[in-house]
mmCIF file of C-alpha atoms and ligand atoms in Angstrom:
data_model
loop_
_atom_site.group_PDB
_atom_site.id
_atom_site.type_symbol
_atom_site.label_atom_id
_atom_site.label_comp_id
_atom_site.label_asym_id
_atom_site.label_seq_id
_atom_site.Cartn_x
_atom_site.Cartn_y
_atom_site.Cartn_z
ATOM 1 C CA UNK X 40 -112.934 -19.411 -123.928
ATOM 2 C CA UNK X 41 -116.273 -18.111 -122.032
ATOM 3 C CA UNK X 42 -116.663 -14.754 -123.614
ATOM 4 C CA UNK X 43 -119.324 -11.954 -122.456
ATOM 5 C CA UNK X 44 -120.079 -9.981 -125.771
ATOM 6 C CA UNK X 45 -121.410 -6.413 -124.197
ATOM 7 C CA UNK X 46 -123.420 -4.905 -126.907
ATOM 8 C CA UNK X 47 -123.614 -8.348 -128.823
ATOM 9 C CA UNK X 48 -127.485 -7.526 -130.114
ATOM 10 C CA UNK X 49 -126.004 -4.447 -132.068
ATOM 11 C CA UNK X 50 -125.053 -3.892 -135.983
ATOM 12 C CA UNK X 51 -120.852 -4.760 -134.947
ATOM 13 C CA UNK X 52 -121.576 -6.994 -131.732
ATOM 14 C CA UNK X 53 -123.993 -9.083 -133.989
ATOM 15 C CA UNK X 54 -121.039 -9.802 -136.395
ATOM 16 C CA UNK X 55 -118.473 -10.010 -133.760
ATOM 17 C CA UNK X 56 -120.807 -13.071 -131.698
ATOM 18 C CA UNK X 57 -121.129 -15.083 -134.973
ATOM 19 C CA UNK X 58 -117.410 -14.814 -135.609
ATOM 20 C CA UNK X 59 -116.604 -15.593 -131.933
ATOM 21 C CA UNK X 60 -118.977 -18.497 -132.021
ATOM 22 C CA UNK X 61 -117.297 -19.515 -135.732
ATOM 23 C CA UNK X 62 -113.617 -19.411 -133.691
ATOM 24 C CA UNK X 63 -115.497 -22.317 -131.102
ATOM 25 C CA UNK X 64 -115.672 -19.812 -128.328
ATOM 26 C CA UNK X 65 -118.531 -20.139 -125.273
ATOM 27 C CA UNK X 66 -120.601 -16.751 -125.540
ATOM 28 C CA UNK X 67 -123.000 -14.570 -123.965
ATOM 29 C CA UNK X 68 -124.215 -11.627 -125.049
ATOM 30 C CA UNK X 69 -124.712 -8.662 -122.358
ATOM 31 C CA UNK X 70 -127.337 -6.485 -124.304
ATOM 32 C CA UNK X 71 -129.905 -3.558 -123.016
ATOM 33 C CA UNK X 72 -131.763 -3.955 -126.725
ATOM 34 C CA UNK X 73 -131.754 -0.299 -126.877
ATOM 35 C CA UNK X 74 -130.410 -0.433 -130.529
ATOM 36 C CA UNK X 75 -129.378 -4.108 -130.510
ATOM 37 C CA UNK X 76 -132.154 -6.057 -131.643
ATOM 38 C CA UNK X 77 -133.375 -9.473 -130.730
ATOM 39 C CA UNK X 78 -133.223 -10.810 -134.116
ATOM 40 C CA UNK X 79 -129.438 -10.002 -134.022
ATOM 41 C CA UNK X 80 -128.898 -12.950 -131.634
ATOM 42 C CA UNK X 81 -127.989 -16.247 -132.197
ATOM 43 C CA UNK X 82 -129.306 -19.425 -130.567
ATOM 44 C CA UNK X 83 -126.017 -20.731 -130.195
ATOM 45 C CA UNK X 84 -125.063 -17.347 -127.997
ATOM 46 C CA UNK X 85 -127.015 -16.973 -124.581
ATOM 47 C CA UNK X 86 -128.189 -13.806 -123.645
ATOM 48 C CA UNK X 87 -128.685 -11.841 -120.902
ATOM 49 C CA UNK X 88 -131.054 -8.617 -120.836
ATOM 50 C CA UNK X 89 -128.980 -5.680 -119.169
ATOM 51 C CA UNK X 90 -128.027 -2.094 -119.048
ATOM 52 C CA UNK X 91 -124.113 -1.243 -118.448
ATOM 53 C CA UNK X 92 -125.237 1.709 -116.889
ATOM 54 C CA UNK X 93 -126.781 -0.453 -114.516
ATOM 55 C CA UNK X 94 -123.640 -1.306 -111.870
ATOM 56 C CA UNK X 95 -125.882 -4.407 -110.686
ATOM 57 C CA UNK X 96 -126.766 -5.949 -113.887
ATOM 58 C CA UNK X 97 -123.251 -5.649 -115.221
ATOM 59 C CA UNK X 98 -122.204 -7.489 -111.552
ATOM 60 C CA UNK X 99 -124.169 -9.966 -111.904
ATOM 61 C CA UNK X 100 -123.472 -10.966 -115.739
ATOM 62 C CA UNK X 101 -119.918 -10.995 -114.923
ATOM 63 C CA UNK X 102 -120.604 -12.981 -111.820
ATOM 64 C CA UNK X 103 -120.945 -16.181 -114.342
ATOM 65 C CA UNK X 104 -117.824 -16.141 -114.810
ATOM 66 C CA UNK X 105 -115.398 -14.950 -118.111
ATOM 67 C CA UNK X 106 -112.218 -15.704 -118.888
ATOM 68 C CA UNK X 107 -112.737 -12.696 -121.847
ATOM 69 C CA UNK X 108 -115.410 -9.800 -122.864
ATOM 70 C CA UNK X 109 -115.780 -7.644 -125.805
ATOM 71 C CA UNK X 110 -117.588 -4.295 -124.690
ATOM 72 C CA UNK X 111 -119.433 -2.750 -128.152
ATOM 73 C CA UNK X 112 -122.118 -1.308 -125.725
ATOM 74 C CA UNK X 113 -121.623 2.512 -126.349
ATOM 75 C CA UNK X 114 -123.840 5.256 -127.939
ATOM 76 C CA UNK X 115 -121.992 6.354 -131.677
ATOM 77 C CA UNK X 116 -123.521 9.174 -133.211
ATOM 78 C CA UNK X 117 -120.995 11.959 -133.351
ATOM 79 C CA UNK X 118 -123.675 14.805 -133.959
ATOM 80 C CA UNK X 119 -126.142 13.553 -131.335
ATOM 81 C CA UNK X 120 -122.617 13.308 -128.307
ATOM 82 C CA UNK X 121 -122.142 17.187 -129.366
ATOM 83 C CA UNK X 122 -126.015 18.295 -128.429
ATOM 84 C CA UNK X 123 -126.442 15.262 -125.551
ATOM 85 C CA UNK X 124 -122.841 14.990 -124.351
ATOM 86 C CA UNK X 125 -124.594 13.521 -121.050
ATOM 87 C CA UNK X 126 -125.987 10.786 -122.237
ATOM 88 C CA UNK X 127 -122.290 9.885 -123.724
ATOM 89 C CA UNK X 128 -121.040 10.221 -120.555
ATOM 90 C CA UNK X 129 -123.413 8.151 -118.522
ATOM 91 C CA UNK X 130 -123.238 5.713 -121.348
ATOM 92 C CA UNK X 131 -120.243 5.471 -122.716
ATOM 93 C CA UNK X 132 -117.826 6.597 -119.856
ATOM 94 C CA UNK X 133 -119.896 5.729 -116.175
ATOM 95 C CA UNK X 134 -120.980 2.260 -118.333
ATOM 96 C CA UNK X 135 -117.367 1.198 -119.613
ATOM 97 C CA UNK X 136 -116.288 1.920 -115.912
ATOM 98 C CA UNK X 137 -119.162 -0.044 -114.321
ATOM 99 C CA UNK X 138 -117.856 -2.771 -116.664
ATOM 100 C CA UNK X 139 -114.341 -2.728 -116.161
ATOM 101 C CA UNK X 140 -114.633 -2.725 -112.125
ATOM 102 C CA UNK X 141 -117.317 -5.547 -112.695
ATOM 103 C CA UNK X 142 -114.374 -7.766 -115.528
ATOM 104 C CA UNK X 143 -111.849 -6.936 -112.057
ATOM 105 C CA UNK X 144 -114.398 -8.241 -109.550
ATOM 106 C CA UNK X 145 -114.934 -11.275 -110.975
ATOM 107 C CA UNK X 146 -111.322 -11.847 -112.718
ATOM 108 C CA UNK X 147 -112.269 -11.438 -116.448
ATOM 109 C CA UNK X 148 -108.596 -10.204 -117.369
ATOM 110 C CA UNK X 149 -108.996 -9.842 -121.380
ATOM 111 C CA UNK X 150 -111.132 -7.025 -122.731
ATOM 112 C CA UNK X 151 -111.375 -6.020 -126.474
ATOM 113 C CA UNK X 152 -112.716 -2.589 -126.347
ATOM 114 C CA UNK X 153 -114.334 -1.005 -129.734
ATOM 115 C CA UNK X 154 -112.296 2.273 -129.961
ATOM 116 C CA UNK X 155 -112.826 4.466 -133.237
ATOM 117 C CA UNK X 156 -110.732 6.500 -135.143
ATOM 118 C CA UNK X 157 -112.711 9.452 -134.453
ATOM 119 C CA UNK X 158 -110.176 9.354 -131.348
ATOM 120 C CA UNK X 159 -107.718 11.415 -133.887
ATOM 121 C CA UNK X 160 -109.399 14.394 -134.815
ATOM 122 C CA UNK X 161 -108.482 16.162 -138.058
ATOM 123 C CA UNK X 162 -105.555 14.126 -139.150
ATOM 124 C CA UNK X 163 -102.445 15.984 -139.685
ATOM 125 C CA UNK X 164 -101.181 12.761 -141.988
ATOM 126 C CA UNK X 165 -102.662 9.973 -143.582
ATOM 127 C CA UNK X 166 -102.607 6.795 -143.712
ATOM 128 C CA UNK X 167 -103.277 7.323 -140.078
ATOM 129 C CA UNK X 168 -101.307 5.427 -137.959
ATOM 130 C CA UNK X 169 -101.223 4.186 -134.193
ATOM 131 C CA UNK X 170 -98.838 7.221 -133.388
ATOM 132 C CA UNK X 171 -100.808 9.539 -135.222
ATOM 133 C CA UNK X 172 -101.680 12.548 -132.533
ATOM 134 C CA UNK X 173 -104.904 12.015 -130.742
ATOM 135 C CA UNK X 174 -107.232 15.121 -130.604
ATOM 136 C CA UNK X 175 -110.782 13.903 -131.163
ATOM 137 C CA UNK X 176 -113.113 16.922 -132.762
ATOM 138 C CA UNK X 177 -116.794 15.156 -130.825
ATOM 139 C CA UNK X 178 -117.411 14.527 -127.826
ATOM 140 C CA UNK X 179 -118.385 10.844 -128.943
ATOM 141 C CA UNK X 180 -114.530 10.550 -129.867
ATOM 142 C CA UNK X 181 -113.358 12.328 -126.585
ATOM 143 C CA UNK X 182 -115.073 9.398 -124.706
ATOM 144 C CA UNK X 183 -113.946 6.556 -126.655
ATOM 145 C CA UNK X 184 -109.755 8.355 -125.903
ATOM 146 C CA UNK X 185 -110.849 7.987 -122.234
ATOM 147 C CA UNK X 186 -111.766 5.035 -121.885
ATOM 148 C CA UNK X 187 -108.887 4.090 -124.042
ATOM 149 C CA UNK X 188 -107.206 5.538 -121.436
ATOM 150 C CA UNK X 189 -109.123 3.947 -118.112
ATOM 151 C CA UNK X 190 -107.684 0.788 -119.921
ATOM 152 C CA UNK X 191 -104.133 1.691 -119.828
ATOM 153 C CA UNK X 192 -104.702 2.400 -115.776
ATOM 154 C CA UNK X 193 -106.474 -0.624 -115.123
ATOM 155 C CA UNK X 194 -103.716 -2.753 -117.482
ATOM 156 C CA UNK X 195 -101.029 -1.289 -115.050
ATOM 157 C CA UNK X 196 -103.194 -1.136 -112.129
ATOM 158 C CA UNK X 197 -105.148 -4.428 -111.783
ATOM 159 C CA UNK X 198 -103.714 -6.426 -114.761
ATOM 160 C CA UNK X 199 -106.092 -6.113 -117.096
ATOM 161 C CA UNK X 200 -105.110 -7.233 -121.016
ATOM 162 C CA UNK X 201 -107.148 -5.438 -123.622
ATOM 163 C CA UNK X 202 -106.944 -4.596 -127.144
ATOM 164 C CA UNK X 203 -108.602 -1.038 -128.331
ATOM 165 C CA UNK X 204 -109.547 -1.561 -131.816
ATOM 166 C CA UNK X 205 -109.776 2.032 -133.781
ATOM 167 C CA UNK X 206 -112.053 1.049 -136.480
ATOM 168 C CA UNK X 207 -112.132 3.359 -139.279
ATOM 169 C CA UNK X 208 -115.667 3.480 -141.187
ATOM 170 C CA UNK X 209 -117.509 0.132 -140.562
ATOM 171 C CA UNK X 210 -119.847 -0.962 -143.444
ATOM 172 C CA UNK X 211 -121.297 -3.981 -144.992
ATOM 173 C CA UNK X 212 -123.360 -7.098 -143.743
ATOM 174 C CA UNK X 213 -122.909 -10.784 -142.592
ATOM 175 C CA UNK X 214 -121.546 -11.822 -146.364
ATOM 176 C CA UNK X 215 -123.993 -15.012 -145.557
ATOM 177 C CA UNK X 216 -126.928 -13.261 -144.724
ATOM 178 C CA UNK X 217 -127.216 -14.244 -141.382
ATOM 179 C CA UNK X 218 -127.600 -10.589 -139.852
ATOM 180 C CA UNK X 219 -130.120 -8.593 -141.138
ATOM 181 C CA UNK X 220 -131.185 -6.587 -138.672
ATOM 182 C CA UNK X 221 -130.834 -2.933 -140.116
ATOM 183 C CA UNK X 222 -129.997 -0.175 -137.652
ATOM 184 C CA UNK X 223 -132.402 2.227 -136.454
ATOM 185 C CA UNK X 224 -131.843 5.814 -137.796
ATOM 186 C CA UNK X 225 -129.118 5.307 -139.520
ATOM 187 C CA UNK X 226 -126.638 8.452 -140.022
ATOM 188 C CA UNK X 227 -123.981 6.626 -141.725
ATOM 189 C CA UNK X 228 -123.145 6.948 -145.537
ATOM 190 C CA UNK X 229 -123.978 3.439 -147.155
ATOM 191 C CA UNK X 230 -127.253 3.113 -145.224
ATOM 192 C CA UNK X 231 -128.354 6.411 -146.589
ATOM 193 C CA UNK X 232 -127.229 5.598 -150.045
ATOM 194 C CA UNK X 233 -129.226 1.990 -149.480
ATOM 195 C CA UNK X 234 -132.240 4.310 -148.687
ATOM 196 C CA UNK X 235 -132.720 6.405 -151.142
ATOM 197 C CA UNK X 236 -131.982 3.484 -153.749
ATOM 198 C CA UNK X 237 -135.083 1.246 -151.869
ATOM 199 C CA UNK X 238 -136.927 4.447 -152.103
ATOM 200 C CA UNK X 239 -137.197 5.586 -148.936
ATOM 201 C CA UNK X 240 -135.606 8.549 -149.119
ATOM 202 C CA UNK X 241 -136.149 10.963 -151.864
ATOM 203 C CA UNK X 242 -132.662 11.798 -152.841
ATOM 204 C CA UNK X 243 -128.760 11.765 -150.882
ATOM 205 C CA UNK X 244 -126.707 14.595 -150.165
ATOM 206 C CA UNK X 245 -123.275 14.613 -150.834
ATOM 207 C CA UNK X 246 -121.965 16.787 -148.293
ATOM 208 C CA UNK X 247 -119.355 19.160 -149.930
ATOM 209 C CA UNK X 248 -117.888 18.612 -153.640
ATOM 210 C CA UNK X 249 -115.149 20.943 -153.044
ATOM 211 C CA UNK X 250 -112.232 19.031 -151.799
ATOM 212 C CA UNK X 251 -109.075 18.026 -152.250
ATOM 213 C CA UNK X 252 -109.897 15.006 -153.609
ATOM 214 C CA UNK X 253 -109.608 13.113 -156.821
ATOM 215 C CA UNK X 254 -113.084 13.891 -157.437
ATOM 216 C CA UNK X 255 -113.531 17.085 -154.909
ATOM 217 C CA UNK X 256 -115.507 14.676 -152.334
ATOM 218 C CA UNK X 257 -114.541 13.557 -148.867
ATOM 219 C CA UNK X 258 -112.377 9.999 -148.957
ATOM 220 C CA UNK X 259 -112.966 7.244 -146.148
ATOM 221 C CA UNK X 260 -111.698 4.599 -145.113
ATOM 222 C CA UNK X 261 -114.394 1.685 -145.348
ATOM 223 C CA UNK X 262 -114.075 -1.642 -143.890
ATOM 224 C CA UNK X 263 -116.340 -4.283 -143.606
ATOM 225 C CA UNK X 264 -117.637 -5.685 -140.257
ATOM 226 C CA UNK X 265 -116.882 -9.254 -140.693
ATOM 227 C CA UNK X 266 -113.398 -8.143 -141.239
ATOM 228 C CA UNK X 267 -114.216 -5.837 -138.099
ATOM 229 C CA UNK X 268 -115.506 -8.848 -136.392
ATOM 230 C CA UNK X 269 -112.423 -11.463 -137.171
ATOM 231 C CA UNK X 270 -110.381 -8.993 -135.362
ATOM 232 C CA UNK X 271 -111.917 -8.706 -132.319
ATOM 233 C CA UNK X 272 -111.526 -12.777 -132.455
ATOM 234 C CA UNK X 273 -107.407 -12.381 -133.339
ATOM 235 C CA UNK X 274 -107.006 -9.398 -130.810
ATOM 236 C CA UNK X 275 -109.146 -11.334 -128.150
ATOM 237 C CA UNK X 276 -106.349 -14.673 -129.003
ATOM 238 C CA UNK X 277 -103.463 -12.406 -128.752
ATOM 239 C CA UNK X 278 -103.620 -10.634 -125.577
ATOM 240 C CA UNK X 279 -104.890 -13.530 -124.016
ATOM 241 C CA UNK X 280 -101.764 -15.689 -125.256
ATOM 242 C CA UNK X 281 -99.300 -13.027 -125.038
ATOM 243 C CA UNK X 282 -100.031 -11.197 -122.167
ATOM 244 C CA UNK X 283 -99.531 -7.498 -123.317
ATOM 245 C CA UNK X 284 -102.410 -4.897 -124.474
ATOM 246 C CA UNK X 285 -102.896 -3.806 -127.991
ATOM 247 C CA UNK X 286 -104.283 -0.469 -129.488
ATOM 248 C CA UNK X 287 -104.744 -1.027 -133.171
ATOM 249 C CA UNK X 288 -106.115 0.965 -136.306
ATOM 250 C CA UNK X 289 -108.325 -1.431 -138.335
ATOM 251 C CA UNK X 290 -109.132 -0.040 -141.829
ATOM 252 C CA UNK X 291 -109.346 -1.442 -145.328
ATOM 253 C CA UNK X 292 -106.328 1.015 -146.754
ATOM 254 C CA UNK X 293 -107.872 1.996 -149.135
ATOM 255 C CA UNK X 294 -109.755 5.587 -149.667
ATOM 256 C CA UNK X 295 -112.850 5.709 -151.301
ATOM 257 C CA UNK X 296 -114.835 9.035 -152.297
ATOM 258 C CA UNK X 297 -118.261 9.556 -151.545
ATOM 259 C CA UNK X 298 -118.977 10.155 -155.494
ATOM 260 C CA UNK X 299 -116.918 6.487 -156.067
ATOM 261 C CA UNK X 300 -119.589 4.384 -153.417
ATOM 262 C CA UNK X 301 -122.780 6.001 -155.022
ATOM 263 C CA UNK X 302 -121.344 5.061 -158.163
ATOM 264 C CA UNK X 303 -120.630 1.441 -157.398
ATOM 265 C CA UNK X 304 -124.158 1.604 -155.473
ATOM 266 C CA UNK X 305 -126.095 2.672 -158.335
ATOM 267 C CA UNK X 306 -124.593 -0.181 -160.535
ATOM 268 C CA UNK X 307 -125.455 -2.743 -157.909
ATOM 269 C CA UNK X 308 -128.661 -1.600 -157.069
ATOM 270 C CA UNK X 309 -129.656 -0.877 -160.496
ATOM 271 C CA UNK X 310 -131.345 1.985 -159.345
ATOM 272 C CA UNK X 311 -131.195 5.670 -160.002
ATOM 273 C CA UNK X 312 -129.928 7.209 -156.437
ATOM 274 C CA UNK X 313 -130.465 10.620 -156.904
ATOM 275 C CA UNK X 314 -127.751 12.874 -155.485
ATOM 276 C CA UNK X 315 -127.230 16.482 -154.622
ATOM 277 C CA UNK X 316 -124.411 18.449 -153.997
ATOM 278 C CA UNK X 317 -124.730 20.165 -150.779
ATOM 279 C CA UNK X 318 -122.519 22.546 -148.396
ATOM 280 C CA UNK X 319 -119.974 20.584 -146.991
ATOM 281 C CA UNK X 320 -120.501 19.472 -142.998
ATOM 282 C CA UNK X 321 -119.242 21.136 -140.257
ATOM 283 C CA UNK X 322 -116.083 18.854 -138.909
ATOM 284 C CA UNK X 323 -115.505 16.360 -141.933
ATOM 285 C CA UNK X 324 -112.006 16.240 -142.860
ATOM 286 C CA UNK X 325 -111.076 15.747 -146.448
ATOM 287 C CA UNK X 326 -109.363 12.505 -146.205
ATOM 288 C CA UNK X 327 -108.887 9.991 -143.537
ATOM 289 C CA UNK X 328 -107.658 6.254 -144.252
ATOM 290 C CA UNK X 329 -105.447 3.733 -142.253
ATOM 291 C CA UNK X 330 -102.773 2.376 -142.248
ATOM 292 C CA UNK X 331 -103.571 -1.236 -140.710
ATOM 293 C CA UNK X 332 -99.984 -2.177 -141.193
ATOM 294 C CA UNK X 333 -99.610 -2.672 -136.876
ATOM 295 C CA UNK X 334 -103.111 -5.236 -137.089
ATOM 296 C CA UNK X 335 -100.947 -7.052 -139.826
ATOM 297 C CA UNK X 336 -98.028 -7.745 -137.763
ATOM 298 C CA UNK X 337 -99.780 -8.387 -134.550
ATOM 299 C CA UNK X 338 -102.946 -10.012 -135.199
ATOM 300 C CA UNK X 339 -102.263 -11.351 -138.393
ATOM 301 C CA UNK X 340 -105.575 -9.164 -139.769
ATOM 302 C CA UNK X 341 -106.086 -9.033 -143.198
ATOM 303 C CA UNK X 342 -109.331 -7.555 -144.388
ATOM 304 C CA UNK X 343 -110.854 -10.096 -146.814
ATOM 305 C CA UNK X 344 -114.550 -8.297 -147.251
ATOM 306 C CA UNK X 345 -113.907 -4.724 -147.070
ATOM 307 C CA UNK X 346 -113.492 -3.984 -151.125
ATOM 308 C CA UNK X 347 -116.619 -1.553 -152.709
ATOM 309 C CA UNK X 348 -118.468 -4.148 -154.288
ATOM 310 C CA UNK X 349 -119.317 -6.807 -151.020
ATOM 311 C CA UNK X 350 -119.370 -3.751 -148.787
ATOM 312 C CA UNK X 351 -122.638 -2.118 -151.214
ATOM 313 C CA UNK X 352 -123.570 -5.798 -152.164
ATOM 314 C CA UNK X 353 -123.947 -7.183 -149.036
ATOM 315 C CA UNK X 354 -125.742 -4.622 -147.859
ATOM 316 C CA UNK X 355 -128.282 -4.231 -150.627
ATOM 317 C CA UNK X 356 -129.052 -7.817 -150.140
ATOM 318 C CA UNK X 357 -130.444 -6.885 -146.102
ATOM 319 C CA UNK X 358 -132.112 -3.795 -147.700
ATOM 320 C CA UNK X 359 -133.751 -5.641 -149.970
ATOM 321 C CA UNK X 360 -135.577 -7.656 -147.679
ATOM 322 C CA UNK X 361 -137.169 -5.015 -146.531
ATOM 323 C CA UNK X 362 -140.252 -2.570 -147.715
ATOM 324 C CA UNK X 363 -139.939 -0.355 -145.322
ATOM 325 C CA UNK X 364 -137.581 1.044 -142.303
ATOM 326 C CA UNK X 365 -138.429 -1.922 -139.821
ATOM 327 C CA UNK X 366 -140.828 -3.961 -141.752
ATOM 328 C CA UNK X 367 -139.143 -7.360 -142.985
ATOM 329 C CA UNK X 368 -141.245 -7.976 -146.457
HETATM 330 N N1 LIG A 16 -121.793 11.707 -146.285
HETATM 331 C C1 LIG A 16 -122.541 12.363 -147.255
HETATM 332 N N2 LIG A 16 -123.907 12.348 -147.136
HETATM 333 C C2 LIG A 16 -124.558 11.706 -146.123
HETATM 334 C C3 LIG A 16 -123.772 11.018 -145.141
HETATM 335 C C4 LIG A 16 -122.399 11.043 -145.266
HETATM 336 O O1 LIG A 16 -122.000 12.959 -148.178
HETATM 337 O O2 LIG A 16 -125.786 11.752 -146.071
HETATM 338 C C5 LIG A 16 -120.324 11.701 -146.383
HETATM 339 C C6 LIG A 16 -119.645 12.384 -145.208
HETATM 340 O O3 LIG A 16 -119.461 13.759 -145.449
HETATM 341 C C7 LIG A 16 -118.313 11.622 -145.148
HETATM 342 C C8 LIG A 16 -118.650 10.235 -145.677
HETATM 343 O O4 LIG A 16 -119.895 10.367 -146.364
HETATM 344 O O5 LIG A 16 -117.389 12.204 -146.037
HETATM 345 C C9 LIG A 16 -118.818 9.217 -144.561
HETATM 346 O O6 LIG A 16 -119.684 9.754 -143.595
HETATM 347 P P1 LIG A 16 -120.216 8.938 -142.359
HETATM 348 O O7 LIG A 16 -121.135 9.832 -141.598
HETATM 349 O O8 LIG A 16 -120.760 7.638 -142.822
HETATM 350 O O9 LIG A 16 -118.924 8.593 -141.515
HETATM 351 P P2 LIG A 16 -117.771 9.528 -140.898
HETATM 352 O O10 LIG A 16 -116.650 9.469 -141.859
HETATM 353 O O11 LIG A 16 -118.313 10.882 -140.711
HETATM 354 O O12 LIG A 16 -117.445 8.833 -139.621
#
C-alpha cells in the first residue's frame, strides 16, 4: 500500500515508518520537523516538509495519492494543553481536520489515528477497557476524544475506515538501534530516569509515595513503541481488509510502579539514580493499565518488547550515545 505517515519524523512515527516499511509498504512521511527530527527518517521513506496546520501543504501531500495514512502529528504534553490549550486546538483539532478533509479529497479511505488513553480520565476500573467511560482530565486528552469522534462522523459520513489506537504509556527504542533520535524536553518518566542516570539531571522525583499501591507509588501501564508501531501496521491491514473502523486500547497489561522502573533502571544502568520523594502531582491517578484483550482478537497484537528490562535497556543504549541533551558523542 502507498501510505502517508503524518508525524513520521517523531519519537512513535519514527518507529511506526520502519515497521511500515518492514511490512513492504510504499511510504511517505508528512512531517513539519517541529519535534520530529531529520535523523528520524529513513532513506527508504520519502519525505515531504509540511505543517498540518497548513490546509495547502496537507492538500498537496495527499494530492500524490494514498490508498492509507497514519496521522501521529499532534502536540502531547498534558501540562503544557492545560496552560496553551490554543495551540492544542490549532494543532491537534484544526490540523487532524485539515487532514481528514484533505484523506476525503483525494480518496485516502484508511486512517490509523494515534488516540491515547488519557481520553479516559480517572479510571473508575482497571484494566481499562474499550467501554471504560471516557472523561479525559487535560485538555490534550479532550482533543484526542474529539477527533476520535470527527472519525466516527466522517466513517458514517464520507466512508472513511480508521482505527484509533489508545496507547497507554509508550516507552522504549528501536530494539535495533536504528532510531536514536531522543526527544526534545522530555516530560515522560523513563527519559527522566535515563537523565539523571547519564548525569544530566541531578536527581528524579518520584511524584507521590503515598498510594495505593504495592509499593505506595503510581502504577502504569508501559508499552514499548515497536510493539506500538506493529499495531499501527495490523490495524492499518485490518480496516483496510475488513472494511469496519476500530478503536483499540494498546497496553502491555501489566502495571509497573514508578519505584519498580528506577529499580530495574539503576541495575541496567549501573548507575546510582538518585531519587526523591516528592508531593504527589496534581491529576495522576493511582493506577491505570489495559486491558489489550480487544487488540488481541482483532489485530492479532501481542506486545513482544514491552517487558521492564528492553523498555530501560533499549533506551539506555540511545542515551548512551549521547554526552549531552542533543549532542551525539
Ligand atoms: N513520574 C514521576 N516523576 C517524574 C515523571 C513521572 O514520579 O519526573 C511518575 C508520574 O507521576 C506517573 C508515572 O511516573 O505516575 C508516569 O508518568 P508520565 O508523565 O511518564 O506519564 P503519564 O502516566 O502521566 O501519562
Amino acid at each position: 500500500m502507498k501510505v502517508l505517515v503524518l508525524g513520521g519524523a517523531g519519537y512513535i512515527g519514527s518507529h511506526v515508518v520502519k515497521a511500515m516499511l518492514a511490512a513492504g509498504h510504499d511510504v511517505t512521511v508528512f512531517d513539519n520537523l517541529g519535534s520530529g527530527q531529520l535523523g528520524n527518517l529513513f532513506p527508504e521513506a520519502k519525505f515531504i516538509a509540511g505543517d498540518i496546520r497548513h490546509a495547502d501543504d496537507v492538500n498537496a501531500a495527499f494530492a500524490r495519492g494514498f490508498d492509507g495514512c497514519v496521522h501521529l502529528a499532534a502536540y502531547k504534553a498534558v501540562g503544557e494543553s492545560m496552560a496553551e490549550p490554543e495551540k492544542y486546538s490549532v494543532n491537534n483539532i484544526s490540523g487532524t481536520l485539515n487532514m481528514l478533509n484533505a484523506a476525503c479529497a483525494h480518496g485516502c479511505k484508511n486512517v490509523v489515528f494515534s488516540s491515547s488513553a488519557a481520553v479516559f480520565g480517572s479510571p473508575q476500573y482497571v484494566p481499562i477497557d474499550e467501554r471504560h467511560p471516557t472523561d479525559p482530565e487535560s485538555y490534550y486528552g479532550f482533543t484526542k476524544l474529539e477527533i476520535e469522534r470527527f472519525l466516527a462522523w466522517y466513517d458514517r459520513l464520507k466512508g472513511v475506515r480508521y482505527a484509533a489506537l489508545r496507547y497507554f504509556n509508550a516507552a522504549g527504542y528501536d530494539v535495533d538501534g536504528r532510531i536514536d533520535g531522543l526527544e526534545r524536553n522530555p516530560q515522560n518518566l523513563l527519559p527522566i530516569v535515563m537523565e539523571v542516570a547519564s548525569g544530566w539531571r541531578k536527581e528524579l522525583q518520584i511524584f507521590g509515595q503515598d498510594y495505593d499501591t504495592r509499593d505506595g507509588t503510581c502504577v502504569r501501564d508501559y508499552v514499548h513503541v515497536a510493539d506500538l508501531a506493529q499495531a499501527h501496521v495490523n490495524a492499518l491491514a485490518y480496516i483496510a481488509k475488513n472494511d469496519r473502523s476500530l478503536t483499540v486500547n494498546l497496553g502491555s497489561e501489566k502495571g509497573v510502579t514508578v519505584t519498580e522502573m528506577v529499580e530495574v533502571a539503576r541495575k541496567i544502568t549501573g548507575k546510582e539514580i538518585p531519587a526523591a520523594y516528592v508531593g504527589r502531582r496534581s491529576g495522576d491517578a493511582s493506577a491505570l493499565y489495559a486491558t489489550s484483550a480487544l487488540a488481541r482478537e482483532t489485530i492479532g497484537w501481542a506486545p513482544k518488547y514491552s517487558d521492564v528490562e528492553t523498555l530501560v535497556a533499549s533506551t539506555w543504549k540511545v542515551y548512551q550515545k549521547y554526552k549531552a541533551p542533543g549532542e551525539k558523542k
